[in-house]
XYZ file of C-alpha atoms in Angstrom:
590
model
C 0.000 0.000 0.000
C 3.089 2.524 1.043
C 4.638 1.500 -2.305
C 1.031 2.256 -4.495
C 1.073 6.133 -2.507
C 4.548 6.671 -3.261
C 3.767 5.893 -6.929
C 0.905 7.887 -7.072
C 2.754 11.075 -5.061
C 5.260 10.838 -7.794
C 3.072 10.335 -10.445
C 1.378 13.559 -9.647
C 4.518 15.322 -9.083
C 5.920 14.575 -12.678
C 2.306 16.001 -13.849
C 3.103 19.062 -12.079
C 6.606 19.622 -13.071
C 5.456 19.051 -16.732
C 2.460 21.543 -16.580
C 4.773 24.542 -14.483
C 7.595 24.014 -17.114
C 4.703 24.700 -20.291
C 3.547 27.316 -17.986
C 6.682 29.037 -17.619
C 7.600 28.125 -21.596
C 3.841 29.874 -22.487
C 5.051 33.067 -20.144
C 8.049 33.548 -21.659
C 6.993 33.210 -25.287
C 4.152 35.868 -24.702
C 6.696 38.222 -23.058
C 8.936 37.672 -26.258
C 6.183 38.563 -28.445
C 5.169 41.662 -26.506
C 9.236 42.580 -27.132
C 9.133 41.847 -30.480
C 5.592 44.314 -30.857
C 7.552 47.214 -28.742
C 8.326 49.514 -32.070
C 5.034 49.035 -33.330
C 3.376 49.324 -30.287
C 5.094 52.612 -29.069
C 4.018 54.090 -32.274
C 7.094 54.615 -33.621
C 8.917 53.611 -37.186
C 11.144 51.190 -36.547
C 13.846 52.393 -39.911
C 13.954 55.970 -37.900
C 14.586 54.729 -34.152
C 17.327 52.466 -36.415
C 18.386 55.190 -38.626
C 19.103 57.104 -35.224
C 20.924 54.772 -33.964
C 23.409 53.540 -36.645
C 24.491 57.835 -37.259
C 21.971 60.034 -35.642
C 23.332 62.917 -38.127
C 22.040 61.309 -40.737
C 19.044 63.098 -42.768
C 16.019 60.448 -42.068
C 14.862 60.892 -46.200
C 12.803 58.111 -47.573
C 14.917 56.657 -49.852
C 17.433 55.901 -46.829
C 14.131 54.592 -44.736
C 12.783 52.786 -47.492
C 16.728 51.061 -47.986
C 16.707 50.125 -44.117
C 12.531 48.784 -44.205
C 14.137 46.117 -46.734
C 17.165 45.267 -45.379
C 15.345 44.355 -41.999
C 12.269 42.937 -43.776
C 10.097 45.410 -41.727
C 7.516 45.308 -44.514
C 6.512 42.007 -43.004
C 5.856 42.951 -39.843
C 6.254 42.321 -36.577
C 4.901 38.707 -36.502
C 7.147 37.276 -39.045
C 10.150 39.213 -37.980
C 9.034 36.637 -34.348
C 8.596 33.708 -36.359
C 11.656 34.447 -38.412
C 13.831 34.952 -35.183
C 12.392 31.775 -33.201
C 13.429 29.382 -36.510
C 16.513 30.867 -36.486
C 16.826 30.082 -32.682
C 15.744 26.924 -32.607
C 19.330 26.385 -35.205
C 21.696 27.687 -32.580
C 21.228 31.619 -34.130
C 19.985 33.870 -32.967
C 20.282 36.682 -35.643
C 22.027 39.484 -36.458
C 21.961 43.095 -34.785
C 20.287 45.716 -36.717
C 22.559 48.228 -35.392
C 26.435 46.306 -35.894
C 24.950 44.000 -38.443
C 27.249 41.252 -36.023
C 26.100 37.912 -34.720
C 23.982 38.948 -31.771
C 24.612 35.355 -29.810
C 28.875 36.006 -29.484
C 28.030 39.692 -28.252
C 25.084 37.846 -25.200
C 27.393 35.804 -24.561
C 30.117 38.214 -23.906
C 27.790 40.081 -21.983
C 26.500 37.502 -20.114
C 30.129 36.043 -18.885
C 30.710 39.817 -17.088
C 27.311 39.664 -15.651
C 27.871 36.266 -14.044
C 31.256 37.839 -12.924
C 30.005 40.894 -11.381
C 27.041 38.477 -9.996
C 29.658 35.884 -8.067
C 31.491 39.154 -6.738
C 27.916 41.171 -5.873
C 26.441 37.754 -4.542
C 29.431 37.499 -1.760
C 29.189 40.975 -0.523
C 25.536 40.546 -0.506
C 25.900 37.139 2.064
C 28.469 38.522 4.194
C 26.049 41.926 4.432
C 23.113 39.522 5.419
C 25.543 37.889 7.945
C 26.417 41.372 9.362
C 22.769 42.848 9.575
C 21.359 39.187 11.251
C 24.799 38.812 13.466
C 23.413 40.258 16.996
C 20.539 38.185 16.389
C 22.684 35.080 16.081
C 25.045 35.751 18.880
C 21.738 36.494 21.319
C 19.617 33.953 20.418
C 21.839 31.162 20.856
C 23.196 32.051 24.126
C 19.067 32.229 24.792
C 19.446 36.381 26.107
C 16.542 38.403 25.419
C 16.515 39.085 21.166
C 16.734 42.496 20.251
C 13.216 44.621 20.349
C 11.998 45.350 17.159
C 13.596 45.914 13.670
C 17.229 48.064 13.669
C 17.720 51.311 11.423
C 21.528 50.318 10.263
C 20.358 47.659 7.550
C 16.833 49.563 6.889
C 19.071 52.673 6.143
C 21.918 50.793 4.033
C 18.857 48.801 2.225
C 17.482 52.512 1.212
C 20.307 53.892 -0.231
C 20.517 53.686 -4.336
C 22.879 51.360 -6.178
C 24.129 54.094 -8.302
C 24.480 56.060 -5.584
C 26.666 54.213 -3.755
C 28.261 53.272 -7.347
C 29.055 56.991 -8.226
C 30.655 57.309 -4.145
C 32.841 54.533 -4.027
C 34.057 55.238 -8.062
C 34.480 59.103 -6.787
C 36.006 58.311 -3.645
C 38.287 54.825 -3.596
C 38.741 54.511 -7.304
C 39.623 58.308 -8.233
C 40.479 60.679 -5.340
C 42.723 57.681 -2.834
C 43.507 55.736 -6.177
C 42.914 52.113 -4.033
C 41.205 50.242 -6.456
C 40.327 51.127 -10.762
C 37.378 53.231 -10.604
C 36.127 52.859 -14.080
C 35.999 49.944 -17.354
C 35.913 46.197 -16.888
C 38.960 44.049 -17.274
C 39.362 41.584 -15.136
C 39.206 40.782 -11.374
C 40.609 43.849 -10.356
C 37.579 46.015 -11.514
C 35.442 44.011 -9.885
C 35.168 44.998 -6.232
C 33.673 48.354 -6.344
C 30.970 47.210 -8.376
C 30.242 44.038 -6.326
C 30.072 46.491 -3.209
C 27.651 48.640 -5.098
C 25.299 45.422 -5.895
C 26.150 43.917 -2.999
C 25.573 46.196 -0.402
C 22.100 46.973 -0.413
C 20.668 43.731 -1.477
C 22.193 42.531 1.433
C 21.217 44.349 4.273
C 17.936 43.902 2.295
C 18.495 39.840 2.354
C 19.541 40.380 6.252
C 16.496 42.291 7.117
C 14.360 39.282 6.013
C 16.268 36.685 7.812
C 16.453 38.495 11.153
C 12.618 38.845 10.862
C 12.605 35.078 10.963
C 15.345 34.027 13.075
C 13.603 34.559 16.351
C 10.873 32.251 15.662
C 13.686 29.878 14.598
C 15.078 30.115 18.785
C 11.540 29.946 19.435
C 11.203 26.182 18.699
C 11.483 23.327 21.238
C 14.683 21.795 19.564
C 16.903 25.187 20.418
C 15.199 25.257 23.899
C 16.820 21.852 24.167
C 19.995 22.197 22.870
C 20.790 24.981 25.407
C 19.597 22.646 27.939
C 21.931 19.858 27.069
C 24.723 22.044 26.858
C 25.095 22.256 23.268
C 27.848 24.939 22.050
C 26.439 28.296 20.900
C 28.147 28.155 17.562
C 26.272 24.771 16.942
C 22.991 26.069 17.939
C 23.170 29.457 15.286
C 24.101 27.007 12.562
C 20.674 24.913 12.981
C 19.204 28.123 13.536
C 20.336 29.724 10.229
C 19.659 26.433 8.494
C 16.328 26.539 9.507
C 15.389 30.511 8.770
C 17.294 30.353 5.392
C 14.738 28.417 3.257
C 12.400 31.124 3.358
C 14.628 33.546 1.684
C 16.189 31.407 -0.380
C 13.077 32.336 -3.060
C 14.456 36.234 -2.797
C 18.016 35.359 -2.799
C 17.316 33.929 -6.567
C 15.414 37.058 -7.328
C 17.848 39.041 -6.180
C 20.987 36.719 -8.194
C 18.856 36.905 -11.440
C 18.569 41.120 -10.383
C 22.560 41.631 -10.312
C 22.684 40.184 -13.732
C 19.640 41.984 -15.884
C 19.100 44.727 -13.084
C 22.384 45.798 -12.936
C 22.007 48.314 -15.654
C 22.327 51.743 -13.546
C 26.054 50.269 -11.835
C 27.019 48.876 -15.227
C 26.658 52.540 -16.609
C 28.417 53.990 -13.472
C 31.723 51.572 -14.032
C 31.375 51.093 -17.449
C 30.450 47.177 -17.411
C 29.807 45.774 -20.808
C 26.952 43.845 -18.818
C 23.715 42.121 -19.900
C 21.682 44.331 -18.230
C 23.121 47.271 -20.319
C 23.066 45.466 -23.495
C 19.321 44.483 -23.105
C 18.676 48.329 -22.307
C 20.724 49.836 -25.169
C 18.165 47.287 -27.622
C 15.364 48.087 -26.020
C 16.184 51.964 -26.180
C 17.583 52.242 -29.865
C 14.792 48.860 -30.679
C 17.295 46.285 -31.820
C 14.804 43.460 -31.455
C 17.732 40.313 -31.994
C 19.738 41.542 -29.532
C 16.668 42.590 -26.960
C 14.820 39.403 -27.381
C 18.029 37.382 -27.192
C 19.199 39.237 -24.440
C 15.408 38.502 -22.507
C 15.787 35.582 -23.431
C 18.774 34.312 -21.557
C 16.822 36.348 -18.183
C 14.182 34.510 -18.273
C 16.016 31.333 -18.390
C 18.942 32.075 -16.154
C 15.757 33.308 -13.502
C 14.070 29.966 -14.217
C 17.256 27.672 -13.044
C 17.718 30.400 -10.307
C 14.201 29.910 -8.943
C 14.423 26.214 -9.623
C 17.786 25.687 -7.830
C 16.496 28.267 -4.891
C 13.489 25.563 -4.030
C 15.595 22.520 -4.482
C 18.140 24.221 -1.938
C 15.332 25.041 0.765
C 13.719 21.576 -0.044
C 17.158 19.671 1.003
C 17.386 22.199 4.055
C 14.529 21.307 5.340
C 14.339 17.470 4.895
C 12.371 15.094 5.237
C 10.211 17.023 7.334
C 8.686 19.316 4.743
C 7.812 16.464 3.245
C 6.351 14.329 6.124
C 4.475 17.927 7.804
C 6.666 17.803 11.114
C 8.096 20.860 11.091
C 7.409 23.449 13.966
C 6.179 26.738 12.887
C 8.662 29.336 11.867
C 5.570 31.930 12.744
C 7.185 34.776 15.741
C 5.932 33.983 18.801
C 4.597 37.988 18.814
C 5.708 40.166 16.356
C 7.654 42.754 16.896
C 6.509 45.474 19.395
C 5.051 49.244 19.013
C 8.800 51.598 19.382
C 8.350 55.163 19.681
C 11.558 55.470 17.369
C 9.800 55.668 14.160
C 7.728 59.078 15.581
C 11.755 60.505 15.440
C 12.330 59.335 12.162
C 9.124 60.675 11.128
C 9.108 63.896 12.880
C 12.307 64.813 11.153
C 11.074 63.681 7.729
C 7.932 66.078 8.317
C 10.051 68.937 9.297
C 12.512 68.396 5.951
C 9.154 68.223 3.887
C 6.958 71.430 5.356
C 10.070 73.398 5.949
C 10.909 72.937 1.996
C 6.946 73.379 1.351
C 7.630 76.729 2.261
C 10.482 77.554 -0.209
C 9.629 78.122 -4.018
C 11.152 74.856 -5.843
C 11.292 76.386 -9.098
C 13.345 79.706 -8.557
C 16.457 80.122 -10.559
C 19.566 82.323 -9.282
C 22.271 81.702 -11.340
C 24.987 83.490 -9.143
C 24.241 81.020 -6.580
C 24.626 77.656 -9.035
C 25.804 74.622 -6.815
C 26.260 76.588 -3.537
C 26.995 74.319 -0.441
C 24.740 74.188 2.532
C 24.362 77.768 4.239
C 21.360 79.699 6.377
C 19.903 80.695 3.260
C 19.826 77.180 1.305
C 19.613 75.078 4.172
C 20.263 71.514 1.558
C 22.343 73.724 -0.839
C 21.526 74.558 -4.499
C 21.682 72.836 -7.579
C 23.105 73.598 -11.016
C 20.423 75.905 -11.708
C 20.734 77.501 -8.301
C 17.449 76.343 -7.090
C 17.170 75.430 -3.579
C 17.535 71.749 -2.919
C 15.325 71.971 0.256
C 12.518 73.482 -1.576
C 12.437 70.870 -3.962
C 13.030 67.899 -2.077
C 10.232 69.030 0.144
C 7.740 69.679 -2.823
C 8.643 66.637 -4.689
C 8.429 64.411 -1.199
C 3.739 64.332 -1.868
C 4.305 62.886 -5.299
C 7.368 60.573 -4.526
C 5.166 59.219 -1.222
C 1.858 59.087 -2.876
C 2.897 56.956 -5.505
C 5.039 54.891 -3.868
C 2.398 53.928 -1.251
C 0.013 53.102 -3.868
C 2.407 51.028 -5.663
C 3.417 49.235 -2.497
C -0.038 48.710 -1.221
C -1.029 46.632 -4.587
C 2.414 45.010 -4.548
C 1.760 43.428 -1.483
C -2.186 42.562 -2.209
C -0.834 40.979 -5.628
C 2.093 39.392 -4.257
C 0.118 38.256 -1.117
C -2.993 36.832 -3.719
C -0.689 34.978 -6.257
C 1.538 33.862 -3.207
C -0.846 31.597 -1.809
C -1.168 30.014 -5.208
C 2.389 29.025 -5.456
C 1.568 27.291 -8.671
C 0.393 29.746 -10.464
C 2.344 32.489 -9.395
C 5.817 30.307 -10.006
C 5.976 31.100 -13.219
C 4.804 34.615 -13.100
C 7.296 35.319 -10.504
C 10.261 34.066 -12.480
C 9.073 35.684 -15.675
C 8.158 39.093 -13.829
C 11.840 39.206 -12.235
C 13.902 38.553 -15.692
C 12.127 42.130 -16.583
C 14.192 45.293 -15.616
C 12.056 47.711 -14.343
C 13.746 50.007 -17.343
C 12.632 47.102 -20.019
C 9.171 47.237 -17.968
C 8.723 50.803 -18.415
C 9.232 51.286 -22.002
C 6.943 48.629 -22.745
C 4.189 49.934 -20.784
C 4.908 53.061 -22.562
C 4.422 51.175 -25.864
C 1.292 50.310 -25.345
C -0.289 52.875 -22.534
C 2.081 55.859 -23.718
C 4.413 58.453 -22.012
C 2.935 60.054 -19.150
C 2.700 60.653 -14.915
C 1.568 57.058 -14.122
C 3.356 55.181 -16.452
C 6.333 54.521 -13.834
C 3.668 53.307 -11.478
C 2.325 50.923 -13.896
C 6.028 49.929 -14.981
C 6.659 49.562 -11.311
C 3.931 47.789 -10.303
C 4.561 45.087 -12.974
C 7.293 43.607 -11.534
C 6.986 45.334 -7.844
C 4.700 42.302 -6.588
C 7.291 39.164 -7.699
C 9.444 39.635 -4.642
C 6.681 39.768 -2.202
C 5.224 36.292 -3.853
C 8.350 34.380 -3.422
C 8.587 35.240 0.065
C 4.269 34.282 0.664
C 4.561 31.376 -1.060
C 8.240 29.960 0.601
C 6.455 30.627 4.020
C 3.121 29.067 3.222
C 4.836 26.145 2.076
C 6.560 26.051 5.364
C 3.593 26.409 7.608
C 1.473 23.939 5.836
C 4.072 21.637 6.765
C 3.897 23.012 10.511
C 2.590 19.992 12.790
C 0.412 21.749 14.588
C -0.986 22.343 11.187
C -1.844 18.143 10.438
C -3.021 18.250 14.479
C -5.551 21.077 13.976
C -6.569 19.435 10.746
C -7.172 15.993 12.240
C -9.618 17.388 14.834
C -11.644 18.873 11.876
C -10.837 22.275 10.670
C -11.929 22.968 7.746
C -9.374 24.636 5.053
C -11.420 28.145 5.745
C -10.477 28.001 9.443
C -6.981 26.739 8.703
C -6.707 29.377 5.871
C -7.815 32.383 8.414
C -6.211 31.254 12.041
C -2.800 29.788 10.991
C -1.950 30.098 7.159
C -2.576 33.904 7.122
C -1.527 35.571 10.458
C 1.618 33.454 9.932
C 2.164 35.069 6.421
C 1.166 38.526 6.357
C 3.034 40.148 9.407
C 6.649 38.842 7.697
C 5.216 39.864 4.445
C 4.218 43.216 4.953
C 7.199 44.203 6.622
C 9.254 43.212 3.593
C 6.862 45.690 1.631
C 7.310 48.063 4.221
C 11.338 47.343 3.292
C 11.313 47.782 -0.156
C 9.196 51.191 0.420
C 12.197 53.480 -0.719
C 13.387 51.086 -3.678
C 9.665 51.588 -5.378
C 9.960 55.296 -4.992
C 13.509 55.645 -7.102
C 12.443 53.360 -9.443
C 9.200 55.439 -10.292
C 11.313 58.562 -10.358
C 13.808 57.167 -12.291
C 11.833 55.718 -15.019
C 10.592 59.316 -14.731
C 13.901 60.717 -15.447
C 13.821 58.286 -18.810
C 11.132 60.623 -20.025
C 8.805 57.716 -19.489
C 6.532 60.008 -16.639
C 6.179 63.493 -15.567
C 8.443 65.635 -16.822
C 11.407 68.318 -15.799
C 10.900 70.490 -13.418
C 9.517 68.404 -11.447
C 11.033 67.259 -8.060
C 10.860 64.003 -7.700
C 13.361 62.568 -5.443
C 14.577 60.234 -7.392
C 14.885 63.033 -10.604
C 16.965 64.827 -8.241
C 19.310 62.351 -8.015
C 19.513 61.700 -10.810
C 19.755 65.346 -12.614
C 22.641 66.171 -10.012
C 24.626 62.826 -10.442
C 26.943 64.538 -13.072
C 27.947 67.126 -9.914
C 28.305 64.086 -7.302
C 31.864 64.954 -7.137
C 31.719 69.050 -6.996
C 28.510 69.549 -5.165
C 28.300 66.175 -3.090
C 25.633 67.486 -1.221
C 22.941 67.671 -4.602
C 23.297 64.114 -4.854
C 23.099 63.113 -0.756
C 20.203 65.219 -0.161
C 17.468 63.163 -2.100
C 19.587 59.991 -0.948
C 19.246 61.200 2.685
C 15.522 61.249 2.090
C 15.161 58.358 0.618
C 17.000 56.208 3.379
C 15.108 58.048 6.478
C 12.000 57.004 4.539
C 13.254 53.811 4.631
C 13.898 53.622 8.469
C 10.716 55.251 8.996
C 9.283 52.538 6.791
C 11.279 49.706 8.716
C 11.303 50.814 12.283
C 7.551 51.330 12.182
C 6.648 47.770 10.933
C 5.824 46.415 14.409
C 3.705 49.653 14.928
C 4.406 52.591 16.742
C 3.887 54.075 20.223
C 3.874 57.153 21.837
C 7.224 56.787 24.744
C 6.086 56.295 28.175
C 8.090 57.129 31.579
C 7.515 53.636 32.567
C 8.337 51.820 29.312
C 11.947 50.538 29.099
C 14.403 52.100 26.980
C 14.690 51.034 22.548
C-alpha cells in the first residue's frame, strides 16, 4: 500500500513539473512577443529609431528609410520578424543586430560572462552583508538572552540607499580621489570589487532584514530550547538556527541573483560594465529586437534555473520534514513590538518636507549655481541655483503618494498569487527577468508616455518579490505539525486558511513591503527621469538624483540630499513595521 502512494505522489509530481515548465515556456513566449511588438506598439517607425541609432546625423529621407525597411524585412511585420527569429533560434542563431549588423549570440554571450562575474562578486558581498545585519541576532539567540526589540535602522538605512548612488561614491572616492582600487571599465578581477560592493551592499542588508525577521521564531522552537539545555555549544545552535530561517529567503536570494545580472544596468553605466543588463537596455532603447529578445531571453532562463535551484536548496534544508508535515512553525511567537523610534524618524522627515513646502522649488539664481549648505539654502543649491530643500520638500507628496500606492497593490498581488504558489511560479520568475527600465518602455508602448506610467512599470514587476517570500512561508507552515493536528480534529481549510496560514504570512510579508518602500519610490522617479513620466521640473526625489549625479563629485551634497531622504524614509518605513507608540516614563528604553 506505502509503495502504491509513493507511486501515485510521484506520479502527480511529474504532472506538475510538466504543466509549471509549459507554464513558464507559455510566459516567456508571450513576453517575447510583446518585445518583439515594442516599435510598433510605441508608435514609432522602426527604420527611424534604427536610422538614429546607426548615425543620428544622418538626414532620415525616404529613400534611406525605405533602404533600411528592406534590409530588416520590416515590410513584413512584426509577426514574421518573431517567427523568423524563433526558426533561427531553434538552429543555434539567434540573428544578427540591426545596429552592428554582427552575430547577436557572441556579443550575449560576452555580456553575459561579465554579468555572471560581477554576480559571483555582488552575490558574496551581498551574504556577508546579510551575515552582518542578522549577526546580533545570532550571537543572542543562541546564548538564549533576550533578542533584540523590534527591527534596527543600520540595515533599513543601508537597504534605502541607491545602487548608483553608492556606485558613483565609491568610483568618486576609492577609485579616483585615494587611487585604491580602478574606478572605471571592466577588465578583469581587479575592476570588480567596487561594483560588487555597489550590488552587494544593499541587497544585502535587504536579504539580512528578512532573515532576522525570521530568526527569532527559529530560537523559538522546542529543539533550540533543548539544545541549550543539554549544553550544546552556541556556535552549533546558530548554525541549525540559520539552516532553519534560510529556506524562506532562499526564493528572494534567486530574485535578487537573477537582479545583479539583468538589473544591474544603472552600476554597469556607473563603471562602465559591458553587462547584460546594459546590453538588453541599449536594444530596447535604440529597438534592436535580436539583440533585446536574445538578451530577454537568456533572463528569463537564467531566472528559471535560479528559482528552480532556490526551491531545491530550501527543499534539502529542510528534509524530510517538509515532506512528512513535522516541522514546527517558523511563525514569531509575537511580532515585533510598538517603538516610539519611528515618531523621530518621522518627525524629522515632516520637518525636511513642510520646511521645503515653504520655499519656491522652481526659482532660478544663477549666481548662486551649486552653492553648499548655508542659512539661506539650508540643503544647498543645484546647477540651476534652485534650492535643494525646496524641492526635495515639494517633490516628497508625489514621490510618497505613488510609492504607497504602488506598495499597497504590490503586497495585495504578491500576497494573492503567493498563496497560489503554482500559479504564481511562473509569473514570478518571468516578472523578475524584466528590468524595471525594459518594464517601463513597454508599458509606454502600449499605454504611452505620461505621470503614471512609472507606477504601472513599477507595479509590474513590484509584486514578484513579495510572492516568493508568501509562497516559501506558506509552504513552510502547511508543513507546521500543529498544522496536520488542527486538521485531524476537523478544521476545515477556511479556518486553517484564516487562524494559521494567514496571520503566519502577512506580518513577515508586509514588513518586507514596508522594506522595499524606498526602492519603489527611485524606481518610479527614475523611469521618470527616462522621459517615461512626468516631466522636468519636477522634483521628484529620485529626478533629483539623478539630474545632479553629473555634480556628485563638486557639489556632493545635490546628490546626498534626495539619498538622505530616501533612506530616512526607509527607516521610517522599517522601524515602524511592528507599529508605533507614543514613549512612556515607565516603558523601558529602545
Amino acid at each position: 500500500m506505502t509503495g502504491i502512494r509513493r507511486t501515485a505522489a510521484t506520479t502527480a509530481d511529474g504532472r506538475a513539473t510538466a504543466l509549471s515548465a509549459l507554464w513558464r515556456a507559455a510566459l516567456a513566449l508571450l513576453l517575447l512577443c510583446g518585445i518583439g511588438l515594442l516599435p510598433w506598439l510605441s508608435r514609432t517607425d522602426p527604420a527611424r529609431t534604427v536610422l538614429k541609432a546607426r548615425a543620428a546625423d544622418r538626414d532620415p529621407t525616404p529613400e534611406v528609410l525605405d533602404a533600411i525597411r528592406r534590409e530588416l524585412d520590416l515590410d513584413a511585420g512584426p509577426l514574421h520578424l518573431l517567427g523568423q527569429w524563433l526558426g533561427r533560434l531553434a538552429h543555434g542563431d539567434a540573428g544578427t543586430s540591426w545596429l552592428s549588423g554582427t552575430a547577436v549570440a557572441p556579443m550575449v554571450t560576452q555580456a553575459l560572462g561579465c554579468s555572471l562575474l560581477l554576480m559571483a562578486g555582488a552575490l558574496t558581498v551581498a551574504v556577508a552583508t546579510a551575515g552582518a545585519v542578522c549577526a546580533r541576532t545570532l550571537w543572542l539567540g543562541a546564548r538564549r538572552r533576550p533578542l533584540p526589540r523590534g527591527a534596527g535602522s543600520g540595515g533599513a538605512l543601508l537597504a534605502a540607499l541607491p545602487e548608483f548612488l553608492i556606485a558613483t561614491v565609491l568610483a568618486a572616492v576609492i577609485g579616483v580621489r585615494l587611487g585604491w582600487l580602478p574606478a572605471v571599465g571592466w577588465y578583469g578581477w581587479p575592476w570588480l570589487p567596487l561594483p560588487a560592493l555597489a550590488l552587494g551592499l544593499p541587497v544585502g542588508a535587504a536579504l539580512g532584514r528578512i532573515l532576522d525577521d525570521v530568526l527569532p521564531g527559529a530560537f523559538a522552537e522546542p529543539w533550540a530550547r533543548a539544545a541549550a539545555a543539554r549544553g550544546i555549544p552556541a556556535g552549533r545552535i546558530a548554525r541549525q538556527a540559520l539552516r532553519r530561517a534560510v529556506p524562506s529567503s532562499l526564493p528572494n536570494l534567486g530574485l535578487f541573483v537573477v537582479g545583479f545580472t539583468g538589473g544591474a544596468v544603472a552600476v554597469e553605466q556607473v563603471f562602465d560594465i559591458p553587462g547584460l543588463g546594459r546590453l538588453t537596455l541599449q536594444g530596447a532603447l535604440a529597438q534592436d529586437l535580436p539583440v533585446l529578445q536574445t538578451g530577454t531571453l537568456v533572463l528569463i532562463v537564467f531566472a528559471t534555473a535560479a528559482g528552480g535551484l532556490a526551491r531545491l536548496t530550501a527543499r534539502l534544508l529542510l528534509g524530510p520534514a517538509l515532506r512528512d508535515g513535522e516541522l514546527p512553525t517558523l511563525h514569531r511567537p509575537s511580532g515585533p513590538p510598538a517603538r516610539a523610534l519611528p515618531l523621530l524618524y518621522g518627525a524629522v522627515l515632516l520637518a525636511v518636507v513642510a520646511l521645503g513646502a515653504l520655499r519656491d522649488p522652481m526659482a532660478l539664481d544663477p549666481m548662486a549655481r551649486l552653492d553648499g549648505p548655508s542659512w539661506q539654502h539650508p540643503f544647498g543649491t543645484d546647477a540651476l541655483g534652485r534650492d535643494l530643500l525646496a524641492r526635495v520638500g515639494h517633490g516628497a507628496l508625489t514621490t510618497l503618494a505613488l510609492a504607497l500606492a504602488v506598495s499597497a497593490c504590490a503586497l495585495a498581488v504578491g500576497l494573492l498569487l503567493g498563496l497560489m504558489p503554482r500559479l504564481a511560479g511562473g509569473l514570478v520568475e518571468t516578472a523578475n527577468a524584466v528590468p524595471p527600465v525594459l518594464a517601463g518602455l513597454l508599458v509606454a508602448g502600449t499605454a504611452g508616455a505620461g505621470p503614471y506610467t512609472p507606477a504601472l512599470a513599477v507595479g509590474a514587476v513590484a509584486w514578484a518579490p513579495l510572492a516568493a517570500h508568501t509562497a516559501a512561508l506558506l509552504n513552510q507552515e502547511r508543513a507546521a505539525t500543529h498544522l496536520a493536528a488542527t486538521r485531524a480534529l476537523g478544521a476545515g481549510r477556511r479556518h486553517l486558511f484564516r487562524r494559521h496560514l494567514l496571520p503566519a504570512v502577512l506580518p513577515p510579508v508586509t514588513r518586507h513591503a514596508l522594506l522595499r518602500l524606498p526602492a519603489v519610490a527611485l524606481a518610479l522617479a527614475s523611469l521618470g527621469f527616462l522621459g517615461l513620466g512626468a516631466q522636468p521640473p519636477s522634483p521628484e526625489w529620485g529626478r533629483l538624483l539623478a539630474e545632479n549625479h553629473p555634480y556628485a563629485e563638486r557639489a556632493p551634497w545635490a546628490v546626498l540630499t534626495p539619498a538622505a531622504a530616501l533612506a530616512l524614509l526607509g527607516v521610517v518605513a522599517v522601524t515602524s513595521a511592528g507599529g508605533v507608540r507614543w514613549p512612556r516614563r515607565s516603558a523601558a528604553v529602545d
